[in-house]
Short mmCIF file of C-alpha atoms in Angstrom, two decimals:
data_model
loop_
_atom_site.label_atom_id
_atom_site.label_comp_id
_atom_site.label_asym_id
_atom_site.label_seq_id
_atom_site.Cartn_x
_atom_site.Cartn_y
_atom_site.Cartn_z
CA UNK A 6 -17.78 104.16 44.38
CA UNK A 7 -18.25 105.83 41.03
CA UNK A 8 -16.90 109.29 40.27
CA UNK A 9 -17.80 111.60 37.45
CA UNK A 10 -14.89 112.43 35.17
CA UNK A 11 -14.65 116.08 34.25
CA UNK A 12 -12.40 117.88 31.81
CA UNK A 13 -10.32 116.48 28.99
CA UNK A 14 -10.58 112.67 29.40
CA UNK A 15 -9.68 110.91 26.14
CA UNK A 16 -8.90 110.93 22.46
CA UNK A 17 -10.59 108.23 20.33
CA UNK A 18 -9.27 106.80 17.08
CA UNK A 19 -10.82 104.32 14.68
CA UNK A 20 -8.40 101.48 13.85
CA UNK A 21 -8.39 98.59 11.38
CA UNK A 22 -6.57 96.06 13.60
CA UNK A 23 -6.85 96.65 17.35
CA UNK A 24 -4.03 94.25 18.25
CA UNK A 25 -1.54 95.98 15.91
CA UNK A 26 -2.52 99.41 17.20
CA UNK A 27 -2.31 98.36 20.86
CA UNK A 28 1.14 96.87 20.19
CA UNK A 29 2.31 100.12 18.52
CA UNK A 30 1.22 102.37 21.41
CA UNK A 31 2.63 99.96 24.01
CA UNK A 32 6.03 99.86 22.31
CA UNK A 33 6.35 103.48 21.20
CA UNK A 34 4.38 105.44 23.83
CA UNK A 35 4.74 103.22 26.90
CA UNK A 36 0.98 102.78 27.24
CA UNK A 37 -0.92 99.83 28.64
CA UNK A 38 -4.47 98.57 28.22
CA UNK A 39 -6.64 99.77 31.12
CA UNK A 40 -9.98 98.59 29.70
CA UNK A 41 -10.95 96.27 26.85
CA UNK A 42 -14.24 94.97 25.53
CA UNK A 43 -15.86 93.51 22.40
CA UNK A 44 -19.25 95.18 21.76
CA UNK A 45 -19.44 93.28 18.45
CA UNK A 46 -21.32 95.95 16.53
CA UNK A 47 -20.20 97.21 13.11
CA UNK A 48 -18.97 100.58 14.40
CA UNK A 49 -17.19 99.02 17.40
CA UNK A 50 -16.10 95.41 16.98
CA UNK A 51 -13.39 95.73 19.65
CA UNK A 52 -12.46 98.59 21.99
CA UNK A 53 -9.35 99.24 24.08
CA UNK A 54 -8.55 102.15 26.37
CA UNK A 55 -4.83 102.79 26.79
CA UNK A 56 -2.96 104.95 29.28
CA UNK A 57 0.58 105.58 30.46
CA UNK A 58 -0.92 106.01 33.97
CA UNK A 59 0.69 109.45 34.42
CA UNK A 60 -2.63 111.35 34.35
CA UNK A 61 -6.36 110.62 34.08
CA UNK A 62 -6.41 110.57 30.27
CA UNK A 63 -6.87 107.69 27.85
CA UNK A 64 -6.30 106.90 24.21
CA UNK A 65 -9.40 105.01 23.06
CA UNK A 66 -8.89 102.69 20.09
CA UNK A 67 -11.98 101.32 18.36
CA UNK A 68 -11.75 98.58 15.72
CA UNK A 69 -14.55 99.13 13.26
CA UNK A 70 -15.89 97.43 10.14
CA UNK A 71 -16.20 100.82 8.49
CA UNK A 72 -13.23 103.11 8.03
CA UNK A 73 -14.85 106.48 7.46
CA UNK A 74 -12.41 108.38 9.67
CA UNK A 75 -9.42 110.17 8.24
CA UNK A 76 -6.05 109.68 9.93
CA UNK A 77 -4.79 112.24 12.41
CA UNK A 78 -1.94 113.91 10.56
CA UNK A 79 0.41 114.31 8.88
CA UNK A 80 0.76 117.32 11.24
CA UNK A 81 -2.17 116.69 13.59
CA UNK A 82 -0.80 114.34 16.24
CA UNK A 83 -0.97 112.66 19.62
CA UNK A 84 1.79 114.05 21.84
CA UNK A 85 3.61 111.93 24.43
CA UNK A 86 6.46 113.29 26.56
CA UNK A 87 9.52 111.10 27.11
CA UNK A 88 12.03 111.08 29.96
CA UNK A 89 15.09 111.83 27.80
CA UNK A 90 16.39 112.63 24.34
CA UNK A 91 17.99 109.16 24.35
CA UNK A 92 14.59 107.53 24.76
CA UNK A 93 13.36 109.36 21.65
CA UNK A 94 16.53 108.44 19.74
CA UNK A 95 15.99 104.75 20.60
CA UNK A 96 12.40 104.91 19.30
CA UNK A 97 13.58 106.74 16.14
CA UNK A 98 16.06 103.93 15.44
CA UNK A 99 13.33 101.30 15.88
CA UNK A 100 10.92 103.31 13.71
CA UNK A 101 13.52 103.60 10.92
CA UNK A 102 13.91 99.82 10.89
CA UNK A 103 10.12 99.30 10.95
CA UNK A 104 9.43 101.97 8.33
CA UNK A 105 7.17 104.10 10.58
CA UNK A 106 9.36 107.17 11.10
CA UNK A 107 7.42 110.15 9.81
CA UNK A 108 9.90 112.88 10.82
CA UNK A 109 13.34 112.40 12.36
CA UNK A 110 14.14 113.94 15.75
CA UNK A 111 14.59 117.69 15.75
CA UNK A 112 15.61 120.17 18.44
CA UNK A 113 13.28 123.19 18.41
CA UNK A 114 13.34 126.32 20.55
CA UNK A 115 11.34 126.52 23.78
CA UNK A 116 8.61 125.66 24.48
CA UNK A 117 8.70 122.87 21.86
CA UNK A 118 11.90 120.99 22.77
CA UNK A 119 13.21 117.80 21.14
CA UNK A 120 10.65 115.85 19.11
CA UNK A 121 10.00 113.28 16.38
CA UNK A 122 6.92 112.05 14.47
CA UNK A 123 5.90 108.41 13.95
CA UNK A 124 3.10 106.79 11.90
CA UNK A 125 0.87 104.30 13.69
CA UNK A 126 -0.62 101.31 11.81
CA UNK A 127 -3.58 103.43 10.62
CA UNK A 128 -1.54 106.44 9.50
CA UNK A 129 -2.17 108.56 12.62
CA UNK A 130 0.77 110.63 13.79
CA UNK A 131 2.38 110.12 17.20
CA UNK A 132 4.81 112.75 18.47
CA UNK A 133 7.38 111.81 21.10
CA UNK A 134 8.98 114.81 22.76
CA UNK A 135 11.39 115.79 25.49
CA UNK A 136 11.51 119.22 27.09
CA UNK A 137 8.14 120.54 25.95
CA UNK A 138 6.67 122.94 28.47
CA UNK A 139 2.98 122.05 28.21
CA UNK A 140 2.80 120.81 31.82
CA UNK A 141 4.51 123.98 33.06
CA UNK A 142 2.05 126.15 31.11
CA UNK A 143 -0.90 124.26 32.64
CA UNK A 144 0.50 124.62 36.17
CA UNK A 145 1.06 128.35 35.59
CA UNK A 146 -2.49 128.79 34.26
CA UNK A 147 -3.94 126.85 37.23
CA UNK A 148 -2.01 129.00 39.72
CA UNK A 149 -3.12 132.19 37.97
CA UNK A 150 -6.75 131.04 38.02
CA UNK A 151 -6.48 130.14 41.71
CA UNK A 152 -5.05 133.59 42.55
CA UNK A 153 -7.91 135.27 40.63
CA UNK A 154 -10.51 133.24 42.55
CA UNK A 155 -8.85 133.99 45.90
CA UNK A 156 -8.80 137.70 45.09
CA UNK A 157 -12.52 137.65 44.38
CA UNK A 158 -12.18 138.35 40.67
CA UNK A 159 -13.17 134.84 39.58
CA UNK A 160 -16.66 134.04 38.31
#
């Protein structure tokens, strides 16, 4: 049975070396390959979809012969929530050794929480965070929208 995806489904990045990029996102963001193929065309030599399986959303990595895209960052970033500050601190220590730490961990006021920036093999920025309230804001917005619909004020 095939379903139609709706809403925010993926973020796609062009990469130079798919294997290196997959390894980075597996090790730093806890993602796994959920789909892989080799179309073999100049703009898409190899493709991998990655997910942490927590929600229906994928990071799509496309190895291409051309590298016209600009990296996401230094501020623009992919955000991944971690289970603890310690998990971020462990990744920061690894990133320091590997030379990919873009910004050391920092505690910010709510709703931002504890976060750090990392550079992937293509110069894109990955943010690992703990305590960000994005999920809470989405749940609150959903509940508000549901109340509006139930009260007859929805469109």
